[in-house]
Each structure stands twice: as C-alpha cells, then as structure tokens.
C-alpha cells in the first residue's frame, strides 16, 4: 500500500466522528433514509441469509439497474445476492426491481470500522463492484479477507484517467487488488491497463442488456386517454439550468403546436416543486404528479417528480430529450428511451456516455442540440414530421439491440470464480 493510501486509511479512521456528522447533515437534507441510516455505518438492517452470498455494488440508479441481469443470473446459480448502493432513489427503484433471493442495503461510508462491521456480518463469497466504484478502504477490506473481487461494467473516462495519472502508484496499488476488470469498451480497458490493472477484459456495456423499464399498464392506458390528440414530448433526467431552457422552448412552440404537452422528469424527483416554480414563472400552467395531478387539457407542463416511472413517460412520448446534457454534467443514459421507441434529442455534454451517443447519432437515431433555439427547432421538425420521428426511433432501437451481449460475456468471465466455489464447497 502506498503512502497516500496509508494516509487515507488513517485519516478516514481518525475522522470517523466527522463521517457520523456528515450522515446527520445528509439526513436533515433528505439525502439519507432516517430509518436506515445505520446501514451507512455498516450496521446491518437484515440478517445474513444462509448459503453462498454475492455482494454486488453500484453507486446509484443507473449502475444498479444495469446490474439487475447479473443479479438475476446469480440467484439462478444458487447465490443469495446483496445489492448495495448509495442513494435513496436507487433504493426505491430496487425495491420494485429486485428478484427473489436478492436484498438491498445502503453502502457503508468508506470508513475502516464501518466496513469491518459490514463484512463481519455479511461475509460475502464473491464481490462485484460496478463501473468506477473504487473506494480504497472497501477494496482493501475485501482483499484482506481473500474474497474474489471483480470490477464489472468498468468505466474509465479520459477525464478520470488524467486524474488517476497524477497518483500512478496509488492507482496501480488499488487496481492490482481486483482479480478481474471487465471494461465497457476497448478505450476503457486500455486506460485501466495503463493505470496498472493486471487482468483486463472487454465485455461491453451491461446497460444494453437491461430490459426496458417497466410501467403500470393501467397508468399507461389512463394517461394515454387523457393526453390523446395532443403533441407531447418528455424532457427526462433534467438538471438545474435545463428546466429554464425547456420552459422557453415550450413557450416558443405552443402557438405553432396548440395543445402541446411538455413532461419534465427531473433527475432528482425532490426538485419537483422547484421545477414547477420555474415553469410557472415562465407563464405556463403546471401540474405535479407527486401531488396526484393529471396532465389535463389546461396543463402545459406536467412535472413527473416520482421515482421509477420513466418507463411510463417514455411509452407516452414519441420524442425524448435526455437531460444533464445542456449543462456540462456528462449526460444521462439514452438506452431506455431507445428501447421504448422514442426519438432522442440531447445536448452537447454527453461525455459520460460518449460511445453510446456516438453510435446512436451515427445511425440517425438521435439529434444533438446546443441551446433553446436548436432544441425548439428540432422539436418543431419532429412534431410535424411523424414519419421521421418513427424512423429515428427505429434506428435508435436497432442500434441498442446491435450493441447487446455484454451480459453473456460478463457471465462467462465470472463463471470460473463460481466454479471454483462449487469445487471448494464440494471438496
């Protein structure tokens, strides 16, 4: 272990009281579940099930949803699966999607004592971390117990790579702890190898293999009837700074497209009232789904500030703008709307999903926009030209389908570790 990593470990141990204070502050802000905050200190909220246990960790909604096919496969192989994440939103989504044989807990903060407590209780037989979740204390705590540790759906952006290159010895010391790193792309794999990961494979992006998000059939039928005959689009996973643009776009189009309905699904549903206020200040009539309101004829902007319902709104809207992309935050995953038949619009800032957007753009399944003016122009064109909208949607869906297969490649790579455990238990 390098000196910076040793200092990190000592510092996180000494600053444990500060970590506890951080959790209190986050709870007051609504970022922690007050009933389950002990889990963030490694205090178990559930008993450990009997038998083999796989611990699977993803940071937030996108990561844990992409892991669901692996979770299902592991349960079929006789594992109990513990899925951890760090956000309340991801916990709510998992409550709806976890298969039998799997359970959720919040990931402990990266404090040595919290992690020892967590591992003492759960005693996993196999650990899978997703994407770029490389917390030093967690990594070393797992390896000290000689538990197989894999990084799946691994991502290493150029920006993250440059940061890691500033501490090359520490990067190597951490990545050497993984038995295997399965990268999303050749570029991700090369960056991981250059940083010192000794065993790297290319499996592809698991997000392409995730089933389309579910939706309540009765809600789809009810809302389809309510909005029938209206031009409609959804702005999904929006972030602060984008709702103002979306409100301007609606105002620019509403005279040319009478009855236009804009659905805004903010990335963080708790921002719903703030999003509604932005639209109201733009002179628009607003309704919030969290308050039980419906998108009746007099509603201009319907704020979908609920958890786990994007599948519903992608089914209702033929055009989806994917947010966090008009502001420099790296974008959000476009795979779900592509699978559900939406033509996709996105801003210029999509570096977190650059390869996916590039593929869909090349296939003419998506259109990049830069600002309110270009977004309004693209929307006006697609709302008028329904044939082009349908062609874009087909192209996006076909592109996503062509890029699937990461699940099978990932499971083949994991299989030797499962077989080793089978042989050990039978021996």
Coordinates of C-alpha atoms in Angstrom, one line a residue:
X1 CA 0.0 0.0 0.0
X2 CA 1.4 3.4 -1.0
X3 CA 2.0 6.2 1.5
X4 CA -1.0 8.3 0.2
X5 CA -3.3 5.2 0.6
X6 CA -2.0 4.6 4.1
X7 CA -2.6 8.3 5.0
X8 CA -6.1 8.0 3.5
X9 CA -6.8 4.9 5.7
X10 CA -5.5 6.6 8.8
X11 CA -7.4 9.8 8.0
X12 CA -10.7 8.1 7.5
X13 CA -10.3 6.2 10.7
X14 CA -9.4 9.4 12.7
X15 CA -12.2 11.3 11.0
X16 CA -14.9 8.8 11.8
X17 CA -16.8 11.3 14.0
X18 CA -16.8 13.7 11.0
X19 CA -18.3 10.9 8.9
X20 CA -21.1 10.5 11.5
X21 CA -21.7 14.2 11.5
X22 CA -21.9 14.1 7.6
X23 CA -24.6 11.5 7.8
X24 CA -26.6 13.6 10.2
X25 CA -26.3 16.6 7.9
X26 CA -27.4 14.5 4.9
X27 CA -30.3 13.1 6.8
X28 CA -31.5 16.6 7.5
X29 CA -31.3 17.5 3.8
X30 CA -33.3 14.4 3.0
X31 CA -30.4 12.6 1.3
X32 CA -30.4 9.7 3.8
X33 CA -33.2 7.4 4.9
X34 CA -33.6 8.1 8.6
X35 CA -34.9 4.6 9.2
X36 CA -31.9 3.0 7.6
X37 CA -29.0 5.4 8.3
X38 CA -27.3 2.8 10.4
X39 CA -26.6 0.9 7.3
X40 CA -24.3 3.7 6.2
X41 CA -22.2 2.9 9.3
X42 CA -22.1 -0.8 8.4
X43 CA -24.9 -1.7 10.9
X44 CA -26.9 -4.5 9.1
X45 CA -30.6 -3.9 8.6
X46 CA -31.3 -7.5 7.7
X47 CA -30.0 -11.0 8.8
X48 CA -27.5 -12.7 6.6
X49 CA -29.2 -15.4 4.6
X50 CA -27.8 -19.0 4.7
X51 CA -25.7 -20.2 1.8
X52 CA -23.4 -18.5 -0.7
X53 CA -23.7 -14.8 -0.9
X54 CA -22.6 -12.4 -3.7
X55 CA -22.2 -8.8 -2.8
X56 CA -22.9 -6.5 -5.8
X57 CA -22.4 -2.8 -5.6
X58 CA -23.4 0.2 -7.8
X59 CA -23.3 3.9 -7.0
X60 CA -26.8 5.0 -7.9
X61 CA -29.8 4.2 -10.1
X62 CA -28.1 3.8 -13.5
X63 CA -25.4 1.5 -12.1
X64 CA -27.7 -0.8 -10.0
X65 CA -30.3 -1.1 -12.8
X66 CA -27.5 -2.2 -15.2
X67 CA -26.5 -4.9 -12.7
X68 CA -30.0 -6.4 -12.4
X69 CA -29.5 -9.0 -15.2
X70 CA -26.3 -10.2 -13.3
X71 CA -28.2 -10.3 -10.0
X72 CA -30.9 -12.5 -11.6
X73 CA -28.3 -14.8 -13.1
X74 CA -26.5 -15.2 -9.8
X75 CA -29.7 -16.0 -8.0
X76 CA -30.4 -18.7 -10.6
X77 CA -27.0 -20.2 -9.8
X78 CA -27.9 -20.6 -6.2
X79 CA -26.5 -17.4 -4.8
X80 CA -28.2 -15.1 -2.4
X81 CA -27.4 -11.6 -3.6
X82 CA -26.8 -8.4 -1.5
X83 CA -27.1 -5.3 -3.7
X84 CA -25.7 -2.1 -2.2
X85 CA -26.0 1.5 -3.4
X86 CA -25.6 5.0 -2.1
X87 CA -28.8 6.9 -2.9
X88 CA -32.4 6.9 -1.7
X89 CA -33.6 7.0 -5.3
X90 CA -31.7 3.8 -6.1
X91 CA -33.1 2.1 -3.0
X92 CA -36.6 3.0 -4.2
X93 CA -36.0 1.6 -7.7
X94 CA -34.5 -1.6 -6.3
X95 CA -37.5 -2.1 -4.1
X96 CA -39.5 -2.5 -7.3
X97 CA -37.0 -4.5 -9.3
X98 CA -35.0 -6.9 -7.1
X99 CA -35.7 -10.6 -7.9
X100 CA -36.5 -13.1 -5.2
X101 CA -33.3 -14.1 -3.5
X102 CA -31.8 -10.6 -3.5
X103 CA -31.9 -7.8 -0.9
X104 CA -30.7 -4.2 -0.7
X105 CA -28.6 -2.4 1.8
X106 CA -27.0 1.0 1.7
X107 CA -23.3 1.0 1.1
X108 CA -21.3 2.0 4.2
X109 CA -19.2 5.1 4.0
X110 CA -15.6 4.3 3.2
X111 CA -14.5 4.2 6.9
X112 CA -12.5 1.2 8.0
X113 CA -14.6 0.4 11.1
X114 CA -17.8 0.7 9.2
X115 CA -16.6 -1.7 6.5
X116 CA -15.3 -4.3 9.0
X117 CA -18.7 -4.3 10.7
X118 CA -20.4 -4.7 7.3
X119 CA -18.1 -7.6 6.2
X120 CA -18.2 -9.3 9.6
X121 CA -22.0 -9.6 9.2
X122 CA -22.4 -10.3 5.6
X123 CA -19.3 -12.5 4.9
X124 CA -19.7 -12.4 1.1
X125 CA -18.2 -15.2 -1.0
X126 CA -17.9 -13.0 -4.2
X127 CA -17.8 -9.3 -4.6
X128 CA -18.7 -7.3 -7.8
X129 CA -18.2 -3.5 -7.9
X130 CA -19.6 -1.7 -10.9
X131 CA -18.2 1.0 -13.3
X132 CA -15.9 3.3 -11.3
X133 CA -16.7 2.4 -7.7
X134 CA -13.1 2.1 -6.4
X135 CA -13.3 3.1 -2.8
X136 CA -9.8 2.4 -1.2
X137 CA -10.9 1.1 2.2
X138 CA -13.6 -1.1 0.7
X139 CA -11.2 -2.6 -1.8
X140 CA -8.6 -3.4 0.7
X141 CA -11.1 -4.7 3.3
X142 CA -12.4 -7.2 0.8
X143 CA -8.9 -8.3 -0.3
X144 CA -7.7 -8.7 3.2
X145 CA -10.3 -11.4 3.6
X146 CA -9.2 -13.2 0.4
X147 CA -12.7 -12.7 -1.2
X148 CA -12.7 -12.7 -5.1
X149 CA -13.1 -9.1 -6.2
X150 CA -14.2 -8.1 -9.7
X151 CA -14.9 -4.8 -11.3
X152 CA -17.7 -5.2 -13.8
X153 CA -19.1 -2.8 -16.5
X154 CA -15.9 -0.9 -15.7
X155 CA -15.6 2.6 -17.0
X156 CA -12.6 4.9 -17.0
X157 CA -13.2 8.2 -18.8
X158 CA -10.4 10.3 -20.2
X159 CA -11.0 12.9 -17.5
X160 CA -10.9 10.3 -14.7
X161 CA -7.8 8.7 -16.3
X162 CA -6.0 12.0 -16.2
X163 CA -6.8 12.4 -12.5
X164 CA -5.6 8.9 -11.7
X165 CA -2.4 9.5 -13.6
X166 CA -1.5 12.1 -11.0
X167 CA -1.1 9.3 -8.5
X168 CA 0.1 6.4 -10.6
X169 CA 1.5 4.3 -7.7
X170 CA -1.8 4.5 -5.8
X171 CA -3.8 3.8 -8.9
X172 CA -1.8 0.6 -9.5
X173 CA -1.9 -0.4 -5.9
X174 CA -5.7 -0.2 -5.9
X175 CA -6.3 -1.8 -9.3
X176 CA -4.0 -4.7 -8.6
X177 CA -6.4 -5.8 -5.9
X178 CA -9.1 -6.7 -8.4
X179 CA -9.0 -10.3 -9.7
X180 CA -10.5 -9.1 -12.9
X181 CA -11.6 -5.8 -14.5
X182 CA -14.3 -6.2 -17.2
X183 CA -14.4 -2.9 -19.2
X184 CA -17.3 -1.4 -21.2
X185 CA -15.1 -0.6 -24.2
X186 CA -11.7 -1.0 -25.6
X187 CA -10.8 2.6 -24.6
X188 CA -11.9 1.9 -21.0
X189 CA -9.9 -1.3 -20.9
X190 CA -6.7 0.4 -22.3
X191 CA -6.9 3.2 -19.7
X192 CA -7.4 0.7 -16.9
X193 CA -4.4 -1.4 -18.1
X194 CA -2.2 1.7 -18.4
X195 CA -3.1 2.6 -14.8
X196 CA -1.9 -0.8 -13.7
X197 CA -4.9 -3.2 -13.7
X198 CA -3.2 -6.6 -14.4
X199 CA -6.2 -8.5 -15.6
X200 CA -8.5 -6.6 -18.0
X201 CA -11.2 -7.9 -20.3
X202 CA -13.6 -6.2 -22.7
X203 CA -17.2 -7.3 -22.1
X204 CA -19.2 -4.3 -23.4
X205 CA -21.8 -2.2 -21.6
X206 CA -24.3 -4.1 -19.5
X207 CA -26.8 -1.2 -19.9
X208 CA -27.5 -2.5 -23.4
X209 CA -28.8 -5.8 -21.9
X210 CA -31.1 -4.3 -19.3
X211 CA -34.8 -4.9 -20.1
X212 CA -36.8 -1.8 -20.9
X213 CA -38.1 -0.2 -17.7
X214 CA -41.5 -1.4 -16.6
X215 CA -44.7 0.6 -16.4
X216 CA -48.1 0.0 -14.9
X217 CA -50.4 -0.9 -17.7
X218 CA -53.4 0.8 -16.1
X219 CA -51.4 4.1 -15.8
X220 CA -50.3 3.9 -19.4
X221 CA -53.8 3.3 -20.6
X222 CA -55.2 6.1 -18.3
X223 CA -52.7 8.8 -19.2
X224 CA -52.8 7.8 -22.9
X225 CA -56.5 8.6 -22.9
X226 CA -56.1 11.9 -21.1
X227 CA -53.4 13.2 -23.5
X228 CA -54.9 11.7 -26.7
X229 CA -54.6 14.0 -29.6
X230 CA -52.0 16.3 -28.1
X231 CA -48.5 16.8 -29.3
X232 CA -46.2 15.6 -26.4
X233 CA -42.6 15.2 -25.6
X234 CA -40.6 14.3 -22.5
X235 CA -37.6 16.0 -21.0
X236 CA -36.0 13.3 -18.9
X237 CA -33.4 13.3 -16.2
X238 CA -33.1 17.1 -16.3
X239 CA -30.8 19.1 -14.0
X240 CA -30.8 22.6 -12.7
X241 CA -30.3 25.1 -15.5
X242 CA -32.1 23.0 -18.1
X243 CA -35.7 23.5 -16.9
X244 CA -35.5 27.2 -17.8
X245 CA -34.5 26.2 -21.3
X246 CA -37.3 23.7 -21.6
X247 CA -39.8 26.2 -20.4
X248 CA -38.6 28.7 -23.0
X249 CA -38.8 26.0 -25.7
X250 CA -42.4 25.2 -24.7
X251 CA -43.4 28.9 -24.9
X252 CA -41.7 29.2 -28.4
X253 CA -43.7 26.2 -29.7
X254 CA -47.1 26.5 -28.0
X255 CA -48.6 28.8 -30.6
X256 CA -47.5 26.7 -33.5
X257 CA -48.4 23.4 -31.8
X258 CA -51.7 24.1 -29.9
X259 CA -52.2 21.7 -27.0
X260 CA -48.5 21.0 -26.7
X261 CA -47.7 19.0 -23.5
X262 CA -44.2 19.0 -22.1
X263 CA -43.4 16.4 -19.5
X264 CA -40.4 17.2 -17.3
X265 CA -38.9 14.3 -15.3
X266 CA -36.2 15.8 -13.1
X267 CA -33.1 13.7 -12.4
X268 CA -33.8 14.2 -8.7
X269 CA -37.6 14.0 -8.0
X270 CA -37.4 16.0 -4.8
X271 CA -36.7 19.0 -7.1
X272 CA -40.3 18.8 -8.4
X273 CA -41.6 21.9 -6.7
X274 CA -38.6 23.9 -7.8
X275 CA -39.1 22.7 -11.4
X276 CA -42.8 23.7 -11.2
X277 CA -41.9 27.1 -10.0
X278 CA -39.5 27.7 -12.9
X279 CA -42.3 26.7 -15.4
X280 CA -44.9 28.9 -13.6
X281 CA -42.6 31.9 -13.7
X282 CA -42.4 31.4 -17.5
X283 CA -46.2 31.8 -17.6
X284 CA -47.0 28.1 -18.0
X285 CA -49.7 26.1 -16.3
X286 CA -48.1 23.3 -14.3
X287 CA -49.2 20.1 -12.6
X288 CA -47.1 17.8 -10.3
X289 CA -47.5 14.1 -10.5
X290 CA -46.3 13.7 -6.9
X291 CA -49.4 15.7 -5.8
X292 CA -51.7 13.3 -7.7
X293 CA -52.4 15.8 -10.5
X294 CA -53.1 14.7 -14.1
X295 CA -52.0 16.2 -17.4
X296 CA -55.4 17.6 -18.3
X297 CA -56.0 19.8 -21.3
X298 CA -55.3 23.0 -19.4
X299 CA -51.8 21.8 -18.3
X300 CA -48.8 22.9 -20.3
X301 CA -46.1 21.3 -18.2
X302 CA -46.5 18.1 -16.3
X303 CA -43.7 17.6 -13.7
X304 CA -43.1 13.8 -13.3
X305 CA -41.5 14.1 -9.9
X306 CA -41.9 10.4 -8.9
X307 CA -39.5 7.5 -8.7
X308 CA -39.4 4.6 -11.1
X309 CA -41.9 5.9 -13.6
X310 CA -39.7 6.9 -16.6
X311 CA -40.8 3.7 -18.3
X312 CA -44.3 5.2 -18.2
X313 CA -43.4 8.5 -19.8
X314 CA -41.1 7.1 -22.4
X315 CA -44.1 5.0 -23.5
X316 CA -46.3 8.1 -23.7
X317 CA -44.0 10.4 -25.6
X318 CA -42.6 9.8 -29.1
X319 CA -39.8 12.2 -28.5
X320 CA -37.4 12.3 -25.5
X321 CA -34.8 14.9 -24.7
X322 CA -32.2 13.4 -22.3
X323 CA -31.0 15.9 -19.7
X324 CA -27.8 16.7 -17.9
X325 CA -26.5 17.4 -21.4
X326 CA -27.3 21.0 -22.0
X327 CA -25.3 21.7 -18.8
X328 CA -21.7 20.3 -18.5
X329 CA -22.5 17.3 -16.4
X330 CA -21.9 14.5 -18.8
X331 CA -25.4 13.4 -19.8
X332 CA -27.6 10.5 -18.9
X333 CA -28.1 7.1 -20.4
X334 CA -30.2 7.1 -23.6
X335 CA -30.7 3.3 -23.8
X336 CA -34.1 3.2 -22.0
X337 CA -35.9 5.6 -24.3
X338 CA -34.3 3.9 -27.3
X339 CA -35.7 0.6 -26.2
X340 CA -39.1 2.1 -25.7
X341 CA -39.4 3.6 -29.2
X342 CA -38.6 7.3 -28.6
X343 CA -36.7 9.6 -31.0
X344 CA -33.9 11.1 -28.9
X345 CA -32.6 14.6 -28.5
X346 CA -29.6 15.5 -26.4
X347 CA -27.3 18.4 -25.6
X348 CA -23.5 18.6 -26.3
X349 CA -22.3 17.4 -22.9
X350 CA -22.6 13.6 -23.1
X351 CA -19.0 12.6 -22.2
X352 CA -20.2 10.0 -19.6
X353 CA -21.9 8.1 -22.4
X354 CA -19.9 9.3 -25.4
X355 CA -19.7 6.0 -27.2
X356 CA -23.4 5.2 -26.8
X357 CA -24.5 8.7 -28.1
X358 CA -21.9 8.5 -30.9
X359 CA -23.4 5.2 -32.1
X360 CA -27.0 6.3 -31.9
X361 CA -26.1 9.7 -33.6
X362 CA -24.3 7.9 -36.5
X363 CA -27.4 5.7 -37.0
X364 CA -29.6 8.8 -37.1
X365 CA -31.5 7.7 -34.1
X366 CA -30.7 10.9 -32.2
X367 CA -30.2 14.6 -32.8
X368 CA -27.7 16.8 -30.9
X369 CA -28.9 20.2 -29.9
X370 CA -26.9 23.1 -28.4
X371 CA -29.4 25.5 -26.8
X372 CA -33.0 26.6 -26.6
X373 CA -33.2 27.7 -30.2
X374 CA -31.8 24.5 -31.7
X375 CA -33.9 22.4 -29.3
X376 CA -37.1 24.2 -30.3
X377 CA -36.2 23.8 -34.0
X378 CA -35.6 20.1 -33.6
X379 CA -38.8 19.6 -31.7
X380 CA -40.8 21.6 -34.2
X381 CA -39.5 19.5 -37.0
X382 CA -40.1 16.1 -35.3
X383 CA -43.6 17.0 -34.0
X384 CA -44.5 17.9 -37.6
X385 CA -42.7 15.1 -39.4
X386 CA -44.0 11.9 -37.6
X387 CA -42.5 9.7 -40.3
X388 CA -39.0 10.9 -39.5
X389 CA -39.7 10.6 -35.7
X390 CA -40.7 7.0 -36.2
X391 CA -37.6 6.3 -38.4
X392 CA -35.3 7.9 -35.7
X393 CA -37.0 5.7 -33.0
X394 CA -36.4 2.6 -35.1
X395 CA -32.8 3.5 -35.7
X396 CA -32.2 4.1 -32.0
X397 CA -33.8 0.8 -31.0
X398 CA -31.8 -1.2 -33.7
X399 CA -28.5 0.4 -32.6
X400 CA -29.1 -0.5 -29.0
X401 CA -30.0 -4.1 -29.9
X402 CA -26.9 -4.4 -32.1
X403 CA -24.7 -3.5 -29.1
X404 CA -26.1 -6.0 -26.7
X405 CA -24.3 -9.1 -25.5
X406 CA -22.3 -7.8 -22.5
X407 CA -24.3 -9.9 -20.1
X408 CA -23.3 -13.2 -21.7
X409 CA -19.6 -12.1 -21.9
X410 CA -19.7 -10.9 -18.3
X411 CA -21.2 -14.1 -17.0
X412 CA -18.7 -16.2 -19.0
X413 CA -15.9 -14.2 -17.3
X414 CA -17.4 -14.7 -13.8
X415 CA -18.0 -18.4 -14.3
X416 CA -14.5 -19.6 -13.3
X417 CA -15.0 -17.9 -9.9
X418 CA -18.3 -19.6 -9.4
X419 CA -16.9 -23.0 -10.4
X420 CA -14.0 -22.5 -8.0
X421 CA -16.5 -22.0 -5.2
X422 CA -18.5 -25.0 -6.3
X423 CA -15.4 -27.2 -6.3
X424 CA -14.3 -25.8 -2.9
X425 CA -17.7 -26.5 -1.3
X426 CA -18.0 -30.0 -2.8
X427 CA -14.4 -30.7 -1.7

